[in-house]
Amino acid sequence: MSEPTIVFLHGTNASPWTMAPFRGFFEEKGLTCHSPTYRHHDLPDGEERTEALRGASIADYVADITAFLETLDTKPVVIGHSLGGLIAQLLAARGLIAAGVLINSSIINGTVPTTEMERALGKMFMSVGPFWNEVPGQDFELLATYGLNTMPVEQQHEICDRLNTESGQVLFELFFWMYDVKQTTRIDFDRANTPLLFLSGSEDKVVPPTTAKTMADRYGPLATFIEIPGRCHYMQLEKDHDALARRCLDWIRTL
């Protein structure tokens, strides 16, 4: 395929800055890049953002990105981190993208935790009450333990300080898909025909490689799974991220 358009999708509590290192790499290679965001994620933390995000669903975010893709002249390759990787899978199952690169993708409907740390995270959410009605922010200790665990403490604080609040409904749909009556993150595998590259950091505690691999395996030959040694959930922001971006570009150029 000729050089494609690249669309970067960020994770929960975030905005396009978390994908900026990768976007810079791809733009330096001459590719056209876009970094759309989900509804209300451009608002600063505060009452307006809280009320706007309360009750927002992953389905809303998928609708936002679908509308953006309709403005493009061609199907892009989507590079998504965490929630962005999950949204890329939903877009792929609808035939809206040419390929997807999934960086520590959030789990889809039917993916069961394989580690005690994942189960502990789910129990933590259950212990705080009806969080799906709220708009939670980031807890530094939790984020440092699960998502930034291979980074220097200073960088952990820098990233945490830039992250924002997120719809509790979105977090509910991610972690408790089995109770989601709308089955928001369900993939229709009978319609899936888009190549996907799953990149899984070996030290990711949010979606560890053992869990990510079970998700990738559901796609059969459509999916390529690669475990990246020594990397955490936010590995696109880690040192030497250009090497990871190069790996993505090399895979894209094989399509």
XYZ file of C-alpha atoms in Angstrom:
255
model
C 0.000 0.000 0.000
C 1.109 3.605 -0.545
C 1.989 5.723 2.471
C -1.263 5.993 4.429
C -2.784 8.755 6.465
C -2.226 8.146 10.187
C -4.781 8.924 12.874
C -3.630 8.869 16.502
C -6.080 8.079 19.295
C -5.272 8.673 22.945
C -6.362 6.864 26.091
C -8.579 7.709 29.048
C -8.029 10.888 31.059
C -5.802 12.149 28.268
C -5.704 14.240 25.113
C -3.567 14.250 21.938
C -0.348 15.245 23.757
C 0.105 11.636 24.894
C 0.544 10.629 21.242
C 2.701 13.609 20.253
C 6.072 11.747 20.286
C 4.743 9.203 17.801
C 3.084 11.848 15.666
C 6.363 13.760 15.473
C 8.180 10.644 14.298
C 5.636 9.862 11.576
C 5.494 13.449 10.355
C 9.277 13.499 10.083
C 8.934 10.504 7.756
C 6.594 12.507 5.545
C 3.267 10.923 6.496
C 0.072 12.924 6.920
C -1.067 12.717 10.542
C -4.112 13.691 12.574
C -4.769 13.683 16.320
C -8.501 14.084 16.999
C -9.838 13.987 20.519
C -13.057 12.785 22.094
C -15.883 15.080 23.094
C -15.163 17.506 25.940
C -11.552 16.324 26.380
C -10.347 19.773 25.335
C -11.964 21.281 28.442
C -9.826 21.903 31.531
C -10.689 20.132 34.760
C -13.533 21.876 36.525
C -17.292 22.022 36.796
C -17.921 22.456 33.068
C -15.822 19.426 32.156
C -17.335 17.353 34.957
C -20.915 18.022 33.877
C -20.073 17.548 30.196
C -18.374 14.177 30.740
C -20.815 12.745 33.261
C -22.470 9.743 31.639
C -20.410 9.902 28.429
C -19.912 6.483 26.838
C -17.245 4.844 24.735
C -19.973 4.721 22.095
C -19.972 8.536 22.097
C -16.222 8.600 21.547
C -16.514 6.094 18.707
C -19.159 8.347 17.135
C -16.815 11.333 17.469
C -13.960 9.557 15.706
C -16.251 8.056 13.079
C -17.437 11.554 12.203
C -13.828 12.687 11.920
C -12.887 9.766 9.664
C -15.708 10.733 7.332
C -13.854 13.982 6.615
C -10.849 12.086 5.239
C -10.387 11.078 1.599
C -9.131 7.605 2.422
C -9.264 4.976 5.146
C -6.406 5.711 7.540
C -4.224 3.572 9.715
C -5.176 4.229 13.328
C -2.540 4.113 16.051
C -4.336 3.973 19.379
C -3.100 3.838 22.948
C -5.120 2.112 25.687
C -8.738 3.253 25.181
C -7.618 4.471 21.749
C -6.607 0.913 20.920
C -10.026 -0.365 21.909
C -11.724 2.305 19.795
C -9.462 1.330 16.898
C -10.732 -2.248 17.227
C -14.345 -1.073 17.142
C -13.640 1.058 14.061
C -11.833 -1.836 12.381
C -14.781 -4.182 12.954
C -16.959 -1.646 11.134
C -14.590 -1.505 8.162
C -13.721 2.154 8.743
C -9.919 1.914 8.858
C -7.214 0.284 6.747
C -5.284 -1.126 9.704
C -4.792 -0.613 13.419
C -1.716 -0.377 15.638
C -2.778 -0.972 19.223
C -0.432 0.197 21.982
C -1.422 -1.603 25.194
C -5.044 -1.641 24.072
C -7.796 -1.645 26.667
C -9.721 -4.888 26.794
C -12.743 -5.670 24.674
C -15.920 -7.479 25.721
C -15.100 -11.076 26.611
C -11.493 -10.515 27.685
C -10.925 -11.884 31.177
C -8.154 -10.658 33.522
C -5.233 -13.072 33.811
C -3.346 -11.517 36.739
C -4.029 -10.763 40.369
C -3.083 -7.099 39.873
C -5.833 -6.705 37.263
C -8.344 -8.303 39.606
C -7.179 -6.034 42.434
C -7.752 -2.992 40.222
C -11.305 -4.141 39.525
C -11.927 -4.631 43.246
C -10.622 -1.116 43.887
C -13.192 0.334 41.499
C -15.956 -1.685 43.151
C -14.955 -0.393 46.585
C -15.475 3.296 45.750
C -19.190 3.075 45.071
C -21.116 4.001 41.899
C -18.131 5.545 40.116
C -19.984 5.271 36.795
C -22.033 8.289 37.850
C -18.915 10.334 38.584
C -16.023 11.837 36.616
C -12.899 10.524 38.382
C -9.444 12.003 38.195
C -6.064 10.299 38.423
C -4.570 8.941 41.640
C -0.798 9.256 41.469
C 0.085 6.137 43.461
C -2.308 4.002 41.448
C -1.086 5.393 38.139
C 2.574 5.011 39.104
C 1.999 1.397 40.144
C -0.058 0.267 37.172
C 0.734 2.505 34.223
C 4.027 4.350 34.710
C 5.945 1.747 36.700
C 9.079 1.652 34.529
C 9.541 5.436 34.423
C 11.573 7.751 36.672
C 9.500 9.272 39.481
C 9.907 12.779 38.068
C 8.431 11.711 34.733
C 5.629 9.880 36.518
C 4.628 13.122 38.235
C 4.911 15.126 35.009
C 2.547 12.788 33.179
C 0.089 12.445 36.058
C -0.084 16.221 36.447
C -1.095 16.599 32.781
C -3.807 13.949 32.818
C -7.396 14.958 33.501
C -10.705 13.560 34.675
C -12.643 10.931 32.716
C -16.202 9.727 32.426
C -16.877 7.074 35.041
C -19.283 5.430 32.592
C -16.377 4.920 30.200
C -14.328 3.289 32.964
C -17.307 1.075 33.832
C -17.605 -0.070 30.211
C -13.878 -0.867 30.156
C -13.547 -2.798 33.395
C -17.033 -4.254 33.820
C -18.102 -5.120 30.271
C -20.006 -8.162 31.610
C -22.504 -5.827 33.343
C -22.839 -3.373 30.461
C -26.348 -3.963 29.099
C -25.427 -2.191 25.858
C -22.337 -4.383 25.336
C -20.471 -1.281 24.202
C -17.101 -2.939 23.663
C -18.340 -6.074 21.903
C -16.586 -6.895 18.632
C -18.409 -8.628 15.795
C -15.645 -11.018 14.770
C -17.689 -12.267 11.817
C -17.199 -8.823 10.246
C -13.582 -8.318 11.295
C -11.221 -8.302 8.321
C -8.739 -5.542 9.204
C -5.081 -6.267 10.069
C -4.148 -5.309 13.629
C -0.784 -5.009 15.352
C -0.968 -5.549 19.111
C 1.993 -4.048 20.999
C 2.111 -5.078 24.648
C 4.598 -3.744 27.195
C 6.021 -6.591 29.268
C 5.670 -4.484 32.442
C 2.175 -3.146 31.747
C 0.060 -3.872 34.829
C -3.183 -2.442 33.413
C -3.379 -4.843 30.454
C -0.463 -7.265 30.908
C 0.808 -9.313 27.958
C -0.935 -12.482 29.141
C -4.268 -10.680 28.913
C -3.460 -8.761 25.734
C -2.461 -12.004 24.007
C -5.833 -13.621 24.731
C -7.484 -10.578 23.148
C -5.265 -10.680 20.053
C -5.768 -14.416 19.636
C -9.485 -13.898 19.076
C -8.670 -12.310 15.713
C -6.714 -15.289 14.432
C -4.403 -14.456 11.490
C -5.628 -10.850 11.312
C -3.644 -10.005 14.450
C 0.088 -9.724 14.998
C 1.099 -9.759 18.658
C 4.445 -8.408 19.863
C 5.551 -8.115 23.483
C 7.908 -5.186 24.071
C 10.408 -5.990 26.848
C 10.713 -3.636 29.806
C 7.937 -1.262 28.775
C 4.931 0.004 30.738
C 1.376 0.995 29.804
C 2.458 4.435 28.549
C 5.377 3.124 26.520
C 4.861 5.663 23.728
C 6.118 8.272 26.211
C 9.107 6.278 27.410
C 12.747 6.773 26.526
C 13.661 5.559 23.036
C 10.056 5.759 21.855
C 11.354 6.339 18.322
C 12.434 2.697 18.162
C 8.886 1.630 18.940
C 7.483 4.082 16.399
C 9.893 2.713 13.808
C 8.609 -0.785 14.533
C 5.072 0.412 13.911
C 6.014 2.096 10.648
C 7.882 -0.979 9.433
C 4.766 -3.111 10.064
C 2.515 -0.598 8.314
C 4.774 -0.662 5.268
C 4.384 -4.445 4.983
C 0.629 -4.139 4.372
